[in-house]
PDB file of C-alpha atoms in Angstrom:
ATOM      1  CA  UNK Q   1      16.361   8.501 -45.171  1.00 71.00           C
ATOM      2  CA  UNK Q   2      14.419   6.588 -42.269  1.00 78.00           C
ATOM      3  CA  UNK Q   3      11.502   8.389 -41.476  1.00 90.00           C
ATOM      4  CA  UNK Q   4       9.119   7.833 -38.320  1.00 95.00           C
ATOM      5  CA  UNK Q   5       5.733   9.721 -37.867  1.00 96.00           C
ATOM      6  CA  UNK Q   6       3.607  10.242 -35.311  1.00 97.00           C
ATOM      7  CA  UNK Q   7      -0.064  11.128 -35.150  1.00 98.00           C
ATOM      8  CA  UNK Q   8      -2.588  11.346 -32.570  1.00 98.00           C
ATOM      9  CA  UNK Q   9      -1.683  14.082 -30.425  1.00 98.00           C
ATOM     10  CA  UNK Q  10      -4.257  16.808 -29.557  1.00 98.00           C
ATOM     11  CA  UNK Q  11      -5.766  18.550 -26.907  1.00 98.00           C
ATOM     12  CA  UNK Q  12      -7.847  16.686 -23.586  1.00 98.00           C
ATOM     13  CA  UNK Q  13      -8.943  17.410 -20.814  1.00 98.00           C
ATOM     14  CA  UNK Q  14      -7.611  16.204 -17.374  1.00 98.00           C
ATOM     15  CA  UNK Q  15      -9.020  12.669 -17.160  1.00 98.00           C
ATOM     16  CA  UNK Q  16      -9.218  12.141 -20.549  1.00 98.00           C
ATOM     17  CA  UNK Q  17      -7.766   9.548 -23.236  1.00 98.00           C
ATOM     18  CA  UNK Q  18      -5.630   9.716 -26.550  1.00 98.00           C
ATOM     19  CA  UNK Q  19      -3.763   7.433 -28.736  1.00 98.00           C
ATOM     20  CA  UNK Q  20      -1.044   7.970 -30.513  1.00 98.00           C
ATOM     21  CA  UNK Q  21       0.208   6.310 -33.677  1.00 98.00           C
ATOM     22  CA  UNK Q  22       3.777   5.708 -34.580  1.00 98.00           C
ATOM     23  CA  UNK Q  23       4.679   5.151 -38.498  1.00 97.00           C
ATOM     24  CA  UNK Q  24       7.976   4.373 -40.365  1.00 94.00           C
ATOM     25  CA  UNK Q  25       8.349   5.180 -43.964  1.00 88.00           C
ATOM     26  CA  UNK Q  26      11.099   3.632 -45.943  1.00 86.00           C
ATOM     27  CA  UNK Q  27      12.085   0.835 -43.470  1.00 87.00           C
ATOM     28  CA  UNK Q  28       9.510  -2.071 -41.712  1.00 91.00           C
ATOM     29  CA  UNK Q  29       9.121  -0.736 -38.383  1.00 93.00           C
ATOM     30  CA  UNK Q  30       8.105  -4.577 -37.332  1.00 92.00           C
ATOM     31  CA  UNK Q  31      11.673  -4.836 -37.459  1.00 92.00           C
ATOM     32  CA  UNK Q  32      12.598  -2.606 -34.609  1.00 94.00           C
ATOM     33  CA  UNK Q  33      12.304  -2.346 -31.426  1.00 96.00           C
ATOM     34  CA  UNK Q  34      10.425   0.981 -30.639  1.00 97.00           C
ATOM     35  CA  UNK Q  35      10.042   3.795 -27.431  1.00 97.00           C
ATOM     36  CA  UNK Q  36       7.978   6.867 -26.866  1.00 98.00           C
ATOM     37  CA  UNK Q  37       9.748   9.392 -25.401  1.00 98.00           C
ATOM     38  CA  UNK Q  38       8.458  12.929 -24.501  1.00 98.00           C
ATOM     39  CA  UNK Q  39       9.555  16.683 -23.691  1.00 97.00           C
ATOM     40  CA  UNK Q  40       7.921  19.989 -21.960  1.00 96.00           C
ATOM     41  CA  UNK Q  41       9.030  23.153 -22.097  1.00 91.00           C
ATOM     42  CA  UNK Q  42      11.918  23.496 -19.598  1.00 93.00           C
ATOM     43  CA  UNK Q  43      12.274  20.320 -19.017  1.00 95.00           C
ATOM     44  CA  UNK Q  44      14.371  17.304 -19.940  1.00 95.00           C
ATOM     45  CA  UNK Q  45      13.399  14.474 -22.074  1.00 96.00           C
ATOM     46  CA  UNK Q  46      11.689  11.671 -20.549  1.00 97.00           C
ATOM     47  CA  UNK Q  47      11.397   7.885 -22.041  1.00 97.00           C
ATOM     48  CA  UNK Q  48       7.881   6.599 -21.326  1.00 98.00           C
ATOM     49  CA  UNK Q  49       8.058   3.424 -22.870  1.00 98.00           C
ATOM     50  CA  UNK Q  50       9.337   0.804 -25.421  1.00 98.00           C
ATOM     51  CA  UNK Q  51       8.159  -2.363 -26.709  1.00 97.00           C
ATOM     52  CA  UNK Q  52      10.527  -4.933 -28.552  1.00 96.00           C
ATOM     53  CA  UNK Q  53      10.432  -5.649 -32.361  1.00 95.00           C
ATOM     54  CA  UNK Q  54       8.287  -9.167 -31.372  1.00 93.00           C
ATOM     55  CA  UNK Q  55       5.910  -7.388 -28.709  1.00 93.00           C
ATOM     56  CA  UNK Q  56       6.483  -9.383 -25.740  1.00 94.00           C
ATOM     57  CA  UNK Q  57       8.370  -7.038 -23.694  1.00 96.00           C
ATOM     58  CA  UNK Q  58       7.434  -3.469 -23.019  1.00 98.00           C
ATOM     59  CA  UNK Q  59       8.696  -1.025 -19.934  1.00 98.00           C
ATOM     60  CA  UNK Q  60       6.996   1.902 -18.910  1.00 98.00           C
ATOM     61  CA  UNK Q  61       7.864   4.589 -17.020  1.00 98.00           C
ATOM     62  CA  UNK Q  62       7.003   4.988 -13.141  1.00 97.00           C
ATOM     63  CA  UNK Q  63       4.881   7.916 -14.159  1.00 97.00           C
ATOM     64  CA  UNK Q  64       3.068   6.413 -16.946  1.00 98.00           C
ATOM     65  CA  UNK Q  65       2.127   3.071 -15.383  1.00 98.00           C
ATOM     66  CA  UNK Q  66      -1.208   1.530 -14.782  1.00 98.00           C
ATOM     67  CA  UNK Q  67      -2.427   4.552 -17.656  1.00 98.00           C
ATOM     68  CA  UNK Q  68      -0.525   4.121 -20.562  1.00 98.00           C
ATOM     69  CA  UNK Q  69      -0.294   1.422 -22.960  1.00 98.00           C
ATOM     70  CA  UNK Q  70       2.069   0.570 -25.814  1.00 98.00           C
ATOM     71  CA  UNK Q  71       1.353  -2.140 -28.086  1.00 98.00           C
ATOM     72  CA  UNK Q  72       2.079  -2.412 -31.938  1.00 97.00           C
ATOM     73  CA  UNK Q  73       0.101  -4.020 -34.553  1.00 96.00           C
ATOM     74  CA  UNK Q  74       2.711  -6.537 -37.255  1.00 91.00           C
ATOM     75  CA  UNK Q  75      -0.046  -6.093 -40.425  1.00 93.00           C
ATOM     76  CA  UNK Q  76      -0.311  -2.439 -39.815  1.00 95.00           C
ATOM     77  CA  UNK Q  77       3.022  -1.786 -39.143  1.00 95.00           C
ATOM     78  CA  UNK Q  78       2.485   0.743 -36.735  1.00 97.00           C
ATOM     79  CA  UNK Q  79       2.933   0.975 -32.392  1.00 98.00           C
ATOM     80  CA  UNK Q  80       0.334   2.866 -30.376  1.00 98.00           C
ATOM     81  CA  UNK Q  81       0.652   5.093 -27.017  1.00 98.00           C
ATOM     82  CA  UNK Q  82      -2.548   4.663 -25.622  1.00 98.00           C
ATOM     83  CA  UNK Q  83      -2.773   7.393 -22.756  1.00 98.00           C
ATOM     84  CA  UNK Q  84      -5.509   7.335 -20.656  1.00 98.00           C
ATOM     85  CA  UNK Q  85      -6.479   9.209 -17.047  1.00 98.00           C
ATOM     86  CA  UNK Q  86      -4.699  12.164 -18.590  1.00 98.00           C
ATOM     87  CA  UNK Q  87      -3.074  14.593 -16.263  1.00 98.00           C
ATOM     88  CA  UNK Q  88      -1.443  18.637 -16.703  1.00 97.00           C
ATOM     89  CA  UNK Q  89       2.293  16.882 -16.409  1.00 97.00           C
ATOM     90  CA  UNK Q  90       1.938  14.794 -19.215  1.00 98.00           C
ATOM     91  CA  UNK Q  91       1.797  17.917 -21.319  1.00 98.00           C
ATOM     92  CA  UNK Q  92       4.157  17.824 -23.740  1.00 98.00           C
ATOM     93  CA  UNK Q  93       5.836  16.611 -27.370  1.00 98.00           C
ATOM     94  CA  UNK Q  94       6.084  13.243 -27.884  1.00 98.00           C
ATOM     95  CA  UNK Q  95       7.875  11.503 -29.850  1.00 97.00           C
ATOM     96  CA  UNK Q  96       8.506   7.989 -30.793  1.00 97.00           C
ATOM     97  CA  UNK Q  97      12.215   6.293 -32.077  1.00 97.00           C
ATOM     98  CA  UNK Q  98      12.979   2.927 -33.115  1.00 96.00           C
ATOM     99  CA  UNK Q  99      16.566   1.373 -33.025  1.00 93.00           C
ATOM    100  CA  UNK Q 100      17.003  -2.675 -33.818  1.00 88.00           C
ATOM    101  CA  UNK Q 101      18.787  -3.183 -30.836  1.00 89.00           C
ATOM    102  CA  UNK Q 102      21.002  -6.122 -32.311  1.00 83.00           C
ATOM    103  CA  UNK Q 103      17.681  -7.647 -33.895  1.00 81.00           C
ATOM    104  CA  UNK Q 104      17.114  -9.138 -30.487  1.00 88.00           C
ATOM    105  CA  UNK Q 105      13.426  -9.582 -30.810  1.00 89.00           C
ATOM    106  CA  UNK Q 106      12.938  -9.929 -27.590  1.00 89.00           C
ATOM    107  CA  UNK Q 107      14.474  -6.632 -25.992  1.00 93.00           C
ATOM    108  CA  UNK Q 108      13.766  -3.078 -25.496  1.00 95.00           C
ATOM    109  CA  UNK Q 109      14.743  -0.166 -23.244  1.00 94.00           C
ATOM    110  CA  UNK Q 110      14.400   3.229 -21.553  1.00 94.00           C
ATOM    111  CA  UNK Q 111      17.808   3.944 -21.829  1.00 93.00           C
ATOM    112  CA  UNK Q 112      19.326   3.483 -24.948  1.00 91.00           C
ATOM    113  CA  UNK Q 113      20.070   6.633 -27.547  1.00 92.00           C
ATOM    114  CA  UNK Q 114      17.430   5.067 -30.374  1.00 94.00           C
ATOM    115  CA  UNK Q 115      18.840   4.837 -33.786  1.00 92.00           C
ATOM    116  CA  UNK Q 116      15.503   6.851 -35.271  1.00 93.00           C
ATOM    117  CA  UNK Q 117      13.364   9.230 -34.155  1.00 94.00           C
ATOM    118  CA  UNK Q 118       9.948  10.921 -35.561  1.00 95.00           C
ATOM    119  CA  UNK Q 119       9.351  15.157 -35.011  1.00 95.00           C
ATOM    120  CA  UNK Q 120       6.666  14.858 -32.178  1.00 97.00           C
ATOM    121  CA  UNK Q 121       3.250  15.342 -31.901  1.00 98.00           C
ATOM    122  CA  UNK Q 122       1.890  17.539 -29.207  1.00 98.00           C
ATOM    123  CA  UNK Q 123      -0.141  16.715 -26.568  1.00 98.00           C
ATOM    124  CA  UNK Q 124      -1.671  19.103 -24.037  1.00 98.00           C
ATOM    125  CA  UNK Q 125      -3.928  18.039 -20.995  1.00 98.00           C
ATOM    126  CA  UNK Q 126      -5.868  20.802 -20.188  1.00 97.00           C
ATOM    127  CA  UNK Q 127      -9.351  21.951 -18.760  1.00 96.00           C
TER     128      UNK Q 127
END
């Protein structure tokens, strides 16, 4: 089975930065199109952003703009969240998912139901 895993997550304090790593085992994530999506307690999930299988497109969400980053590497075979100016409300699991989206290379979304998914990593802004 398809496996993604994500690393990375932690505790920080408000203002603070952290990456997270998204890996695929079994398949060549390089391949895929892939988002970050999160979820608090009580609250629905949110996509945060995607970049496409050849890296030139990548959406972000309104709340994540202008301090968040997403950005793979092809000889690593792994996409990064880099998170930085950390507030309380991003609190929460995040997760990434990868779908191939028709093999366009070129696309990606916020709203698609991704083909694959990873269990989460935690993160938790906090002073």
């Amino acid at each position: 089975q398809l496996q993604l895993v994500e690393s990375g997550g932690g505790l920080v304090q408000p203002g603070g930065s952290l990456r997270l790593t998204c890996e695929a085992s079994r398949f060549t994530l390089a391949n895929y199109g892939v988002g970050w999506f999160r979820q608090a307690p009580g609250k629905e999930r949110e996509a945060v952003s995607c970049i496409s299988s050849g890296g030139g497109t990548t959406h972000y969400a309104d709340s994540v703009k202008g301090r968040f980053t997403i950005s793979r590497d092809k000889a690593k075979d792994t996409v990064y969240l880099q998170m930085n100016s950390l507030k309380p409300e991003d609190t929460a699991v995040y997760f990434c998912a990868a779908d191939g989206f028709d093999h366009e290379s070129w696309y990606c979304d916020l709203t698609t139901e991704y083909d694959y998914r990873g269990q989460g990593t935690q993160v938790t802004v906090s002073s």
